[in-house]
mmCIF file of C-alpha atoms in Angstrom:
data_model
loop_
_atom_site.group_PDB
_atom_site.id
_atom_site.type_symbol
_atom_site.label_atom_id
_atom_site.label_comp_id
_atom_site.label_asym_id
_atom_site.label_seq_id
_atom_site.Cartn_x
_atom_site.Cartn_y
_atom_site.Cartn_z
ATOM 1 C CA UNK A 128 54.007 237.939 151.297
ATOM 2 C CA UNK A 129 56.329 235.341 152.786
ATOM 3 C CA UNK A 130 56.445 231.673 151.925
ATOM 4 C CA UNK A 131 58.511 228.607 152.597
ATOM 5 C CA UNK A 132 58.509 226.029 149.800
ATOM 6 C CA UNK A 133 60.573 222.975 149.001
ATOM 7 C CA UNK A 134 62.556 221.906 145.952
ATOM 8 C CA UNK A 135 59.689 219.930 144.431
ATOM 9 C CA UNK A 136 57.331 222.931 144.501
ATOM 10 C CA UNK A 137 59.981 225.073 142.795
ATOM 11 C CA UNK A 138 60.534 222.467 140.077
ATOM 12 C CA UNK A 139 56.795 222.221 139.394
ATOM 13 C CA UNK A 140 56.432 225.996 139.086
ATOM 14 C CA UNK A 141 59.747 227.815 138.336
ATOM 15 C CA UNK A 142 57.973 231.210 138.359
ATOM 16 C CA UNK A 143 56.739 230.700 141.895
ATOM 17 C CA UNK A 144 59.419 232.931 143.547
ATOM 18 C CA UNK A 145 58.368 235.871 141.351
ATOM 19 C CA UNK A 146 54.979 235.915 143.066
ATOM 20 C CA UNK A 147 56.420 236.335 146.580
ATOM 21 C CA UNK A 148 58.758 238.751 148.335
ATOM 22 C CA UNK A 149 60.744 236.107 150.139
ATOM 23 C CA UNK A 150 61.264 232.359 150.170
ATOM 24 C CA UNK A 151 63.054 230.161 152.705
ATOM 25 C CA UNK A 152 65.282 227.422 151.329
ATOM 26 C CA UNK A 153 66.274 224.665 153.746
ATOM 27 C CA UNK A 154 69.309 222.466 153.109
ATOM 28 C CA UNK A 155 69.993 219.031 154.546
ATOM 29 C CA UNK A 156 73.775 219.492 154.544
ATOM 30 C CA UNK A 157 75.046 222.779 155.955
ATOM 31 C CA UNK A 158 78.361 222.267 154.179
ATOM 32 C CA UNK A 159 76.523 222.859 150.901
ATOM 33 C CA UNK A 160 74.993 226.124 152.119
ATOM 34 C CA UNK A 161 77.334 228.443 150.246
ATOM 35 C CA UNK A 162 77.189 226.347 147.060
ATOM 36 C CA UNK A 163 73.392 226.415 147.037
ATOM 37 C CA UNK A 164 73.359 230.159 147.771
ATOM 38 C CA UNK A 165 75.718 230.764 144.835
ATOM 39 C CA UNK A 166 73.466 228.704 142.564
ATOM 40 C CA UNK A 167 70.389 230.699 143.622
ATOM 41 C CA UNK A 168 72.319 233.927 143.002
ATOM 42 C CA UNK A 169 73.205 232.654 139.530
ATOM 43 C CA UNK A 170 69.494 232.227 138.814
ATOM 44 C CA UNK A 171 69.008 235.930 139.492
ATOM 45 C CA UNK A 172 67.594 235.812 143.015
ATOM 46 C CA UNK A 173 69.183 237.538 145.998
ATOM 47 C CA UNK A 174 70.161 235.360 148.917
ATOM 48 C CA UNK A 175 70.931 235.914 152.589
ATOM 49 C CA UNK A 176 72.343 232.943 154.481
ATOM 50 C CA UNK A 177 72.674 232.714 158.237
ATOM 51 C CA UNK A 178 76.389 233.403 157.769
ATOM 52 C CA UNK A 179 75.561 236.652 155.980
ATOM 53 C CA UNK A 180 73.330 237.681 158.879
ATOM 54 C CA UNK A 181 76.058 236.837 161.389
ATOM 55 C CA UNK A 182 78.629 238.855 159.448
ATOM 56 C CA UNK A 183 76.252 241.809 159.237
ATOM 57 C CA UNK A 184 75.641 241.712 162.995
ATOM 58 C CA UNK A 185 79.392 241.432 163.630
ATOM 59 C CA UNK A 186 80.037 244.488 161.445
ATOM 60 C CA UNK A 187 77.410 246.461 163.370
ATOM 61 C CA UNK A 188 79.011 245.471 166.672
ATOM 62 C CA UNK A 189 82.458 246.433 165.340
ATOM 63 C CA UNK A 190 81.200 249.905 164.456
ATOM 64 C CA UNK A 191 79.535 250.246 167.856
ATOM 65 C CA UNK A 192 82.721 249.088 169.603
ATOM 66 C CA UNK A 193 84.789 251.572 167.593
ATOM 67 C CA UNK A 194 82.461 254.409 168.565
ATOM 68 C CA UNK A 195 82.480 253.399 172.209
ATOM 69 C CA UNK A 196 86.264 253.046 172.082
ATOM 70 C CA UNK A 197 86.628 256.635 170.863
ATOM 71 C CA UNK A 198 84.310 257.880 173.598
ATOM 72 C CA UNK A 199 86.188 255.825 176.181
ATOM 73 C CA UNK A 200 89.536 257.191 174.959
ATOM 74 C CA UNK A 201 88.365 260.771 175.414
ATOM 75 C CA UNK A 202 86.980 259.911 178.853
ATOM 76 C CA UNK A 203 90.268 258.259 179.804
ATOM 77 C CA UNK A 204 92.254 261.333 178.762
ATOM 78 C CA UNK A 205 89.948 263.621 180.745
ATOM 79 C CA UNK A 206 90.170 261.346 183.792
ATOM 80 C CA UNK A 207 93.985 261.243 183.551
ATOM 81 C CA UNK A 208 94.355 265.014 183.641
ATOM 82 C CA UNK A 209 91.581 265.323 186.224
ATOM 83 C CA UNK A 210 93.414 263.019 188.640
ATOM 84 C CA UNK A 211 96.729 264.793 188.024
ATOM 85 C CA UNK A 212 95.103 268.176 188.673
ATOM 86 C CA UNK A 213 93.444 266.887 191.852
ATOM 87 C CA UNK A 214 96.754 265.595 193.186
ATOM 88 C CA UNK A 215 98.541 268.864 192.378
ATOM 89 C CA UNK A 216 95.875 270.828 194.225
ATOM 90 C CA UNK A 217 96.286 268.432 197.148
ATOM 91 C CA UNK A 218 100.016 269.237 197.251
ATOM 92 C CA UNK A 219 99.332 272.978 197.337
ATOM 93 C CA UNK A 220 96.852 272.560 200.185
ATOM 94 C CA UNK A 221 99.181 270.309 202.215
ATOM 95 C CA UNK A 222 102.538 271.944 201.579
ATOM 96 C CA UNK A 223 103.114 272.684 205.279
ATOM 97 C CA UNK A 224 102.198 269.087 206.166
ATOM 98 C CA UNK A 225 104.772 267.834 203.666
ATOM 99 C CA UNK A 226 107.374 270.170 205.206
ATOM 100 C CA UNK A 227 106.589 268.840 208.699
ATOM 101 C CA UNK A 228 106.863 265.234 207.540
ATOM 102 C CA UNK A 229 110.262 265.971 206.005
ATOM 103 C CA UNK A 230 111.394 267.852 209.102
ATOM 104 C CA UNK A 231 110.672 264.827 211.327
ATOM 105 C CA UNK A 232 112.605 262.466 209.071
ATOM 106 C CA UNK A 233 110.299 261.615 206.180
ATOM 107 C CA UNK A 234 112.215 260.705 203.014
ATOM 108 C CA UNK A 235 111.347 261.627 199.447
ATOM 109 C CA UNK A 236 110.236 258.040 198.907
ATOM 110 C CA UNK A 237 107.877 258.241 201.909
ATOM 111 C CA UNK A 238 106.270 261.419 200.572
ATOM 112 C CA UNK A 239 105.969 260.039 197.050
ATOM 113 C CA UNK A 240 104.363 256.810 198.319
ATOM 114 C CA UNK A 241 101.706 258.763 200.208
ATOM 115 C CA UNK A 242 100.551 260.527 197.055
ATOM 116 C CA UNK A 243 100.824 257.424 194.884
ATOM 117 C CA UNK A 244 98.639 255.496 197.341
ATOM 118 C CA UNK A 245 96.102 258.317 197.281
ATOM 119 C CA UNK A 246 96.102 258.287 193.464
ATOM 120 C CA UNK A 247 95.630 254.506 193.389
ATOM 121 C CA UNK A 248 92.740 254.848 195.857
ATOM 122 C CA UNK A 249 91.048 257.291 193.470
ATOM 123 C CA UNK A 250 91.477 254.769 190.645
ATOM 124 C CA UNK A 251 90.173 251.921 192.814
ATOM 125 C CA UNK A 252 87.080 253.876 193.776
ATOM 126 C CA UNK A 253 86.444 255.045 190.201
ATOM 127 C CA UNK A 254 86.932 251.548 188.807
ATOM 128 C CA UNK A 255 84.500 250.094 191.341
ATOM 129 C CA UNK A 256 81.852 252.676 190.511
ATOM 130 C CA UNK A 257 82.376 252.090 186.777
ATOM 131 C CA UNK A 258 82.101 248.306 187.059
ATOM 132 C CA UNK A 259 78.987 248.611 189.194
ATOM 133 C CA UNK A 260 77.504 251.096 186.746
ATOM 134 C CA UNK A 261 78.066 248.648 183.896
ATOM 135 C CA UNK A 262 77.001 245.520 185.755
ATOM 136 C CA UNK A 263 73.585 246.788 186.865
ATOM 137 C CA UNK A 264 72.297 247.819 183.384
ATOM 138 C CA UNK A 265 73.711 244.534 182.051
ATOM 139 C CA UNK A 266 71.678 242.564 184.561
ATOM 140 C CA UNK A 267 68.574 244.505 183.584
ATOM 141 C CA UNK A 268 69.315 243.768 179.917
ATOM 142 C CA UNK A 269 69.721 240.036 180.645
ATOM 143 C CA UNK A 270 66.362 239.941 182.424
ATOM 144 C CA UNK A 271 64.715 241.773 179.528
ATOM 145 C CA UNK A 272 66.294 239.420 176.945
ATOM 146 C CA UNK A 273 65.204 236.325 178.898
ATOM 147 C CA UNK A 274 61.677 237.710 179.272
ATOM 148 C CA UNK A 275 61.441 238.367 175.531
ATOM 149 C CA UNK A 276 62.651 234.835 174.767
ATOM 150 C CA UNK A 277 59.952 233.451 177.055
ATOM 151 C CA UNK A 278 57.288 235.496 175.260
ATOM 152 C CA UNK A 279 58.450 233.835 172.037
ATOM 153 C CA UNK A 280 58.040 230.383 173.543
ATOM 154 C CA UNK A 281 61.755 229.783 174.220
ATOM 155 C CA UNK A 282 62.339 228.446 177.719
ATOM 156 C CA UNK A 283 65.939 229.634 177.932
ATOM 157 C CA UNK A 284 67.932 231.909 180.206
ATOM 158 C CA UNK A 285 69.868 234.476 178.166
ATOM 159 C CA UNK A 286 72.976 236.262 179.407
ATOM 160 C CA UNK A 287 74.218 238.474 176.524
ATOM 161 C CA UNK A 288 75.549 241.216 178.830
ATOM 162 C CA UNK A 289 77.655 239.040 181.118
ATOM 163 C CA UNK A 290 80.568 240.638 182.971
ATOM 164 C CA UNK A 291 83.221 238.013 183.665
ATOM 165 C CA UNK A 292 85.555 238.131 186.648
ATOM 166 C CA UNK A 293 88.649 238.547 184.492
ATOM 167 C CA UNK A 294 87.047 241.476 182.658
ATOM 168 C CA UNK A 295 86.045 243.180 185.901
ATOM 169 C CA UNK A 296 89.465 242.520 187.420
ATOM 170 C CA UNK A 297 91.234 243.773 184.308
ATOM 171 C CA UNK A 298 89.149 246.950 184.262
ATOM 172 C CA UNK A 299 89.913 247.546 187.935
ATOM 173 C CA UNK A 300 93.645 246.984 187.433
ATOM 174 C CA UNK A 301 93.679 249.273 184.394
ATOM 175 C CA UNK A 302 91.881 251.989 186.350
ATOM 176 C CA UNK A 303 94.430 251.806 189.166
ATOM 177 C CA UNK A 304 97.359 251.841 186.709
ATOM 178 C CA UNK A 305 96.018 254.949 184.972
ATOM 179 C CA UNK A 306 95.524 256.681 188.316
ATOM 180 C CA UNK A 307 99.049 255.828 189.472
ATOM 181 C CA UNK A 308 100.459 257.081 186.158
ATOM 182 C CA UNK A 309 98.521 260.328 186.592
ATOM 183 C CA UNK A 310 99.883 260.681 190.132
ATOM 184 C CA UNK A 311 103.554 260.151 189.243
ATOM 185 C CA UNK A 312 104.327 263.796 188.494
ATOM 186 C CA UNK A 313 102.448 265.185 191.534
ATOM 187 C CA UNK A 314 104.179 262.619 193.771
ATOM 188 C CA UNK A 315 107.587 263.525 192.303
ATOM 189 C CA UNK A 316 106.869 267.207 192.802
ATOM 190 C CA UNK A 317 105.795 266.676 196.415
ATOM 191 C CA UNK A 318 108.877 264.582 197.140
ATOM 192 C CA UNK A 319 111.200 267.338 195.870
ATOM 193 C CA UNK A 320 109.715 270.125 197.983
ATOM 194 C CA UNK A 321 112.271 271.955 200.111
ATOM 195 C CA UNK A 322 111.228 271.394 203.751
ATOM 196 C CA UNK A 323 112.261 274.925 204.766
ATOM 197 C CA UNK A 324 110.210 276.508 202.001
ATOM 198 C CA UNK A 325 107.322 274.126 202.707
ATOM 199 C CA UNK A 326 107.251 275.066 206.406
ATOM 200 C CA UNK A 327 107.074 278.761 205.518
ATOM 201 C CA UNK A 328 104.160 278.185 203.157
ATOM 202 C CA UNK A 329 100.893 279.765 204.290
#
């Protein structure tokens, strides 16, 4: 059973809390919240203030963020080597093209820039798909949260899964930076190809 009772009811019947599973204590001054909770604890009753609930929720979110961070780290590592492997395969398939570009006056810097731009394009495309894939479920979650609040009589518009512009921009920039880093070695390798050997490549 659940009950909310005031100070006067508790003073009239000190054993009243023993007859119920839970009681709600309201305070007039929030600054006294912790003091009152400590006093109730001293009387032998367990307490849970709004601050305790907030801390518990924050701890849950920290654990979830840590788990998602580990998963994201593994995904990032896989993506890094995947991009590097893709660029290396591109060099093997276009060795003769690289030799022709060098034969007509292309410098090492020109060749390296071509592959770095391609790597950054992969990161740009992947970042866009990732942001879109996160934004759409977030919008669905916001609609669901607002609908639930309305069913509870709260005429509010909730937006707990908001994706800010700086977050989206930062994710996009990070994706491009990772892709460029993954393409550095393939670009360096392509730039150092001997044009004579490249032209003879089948």
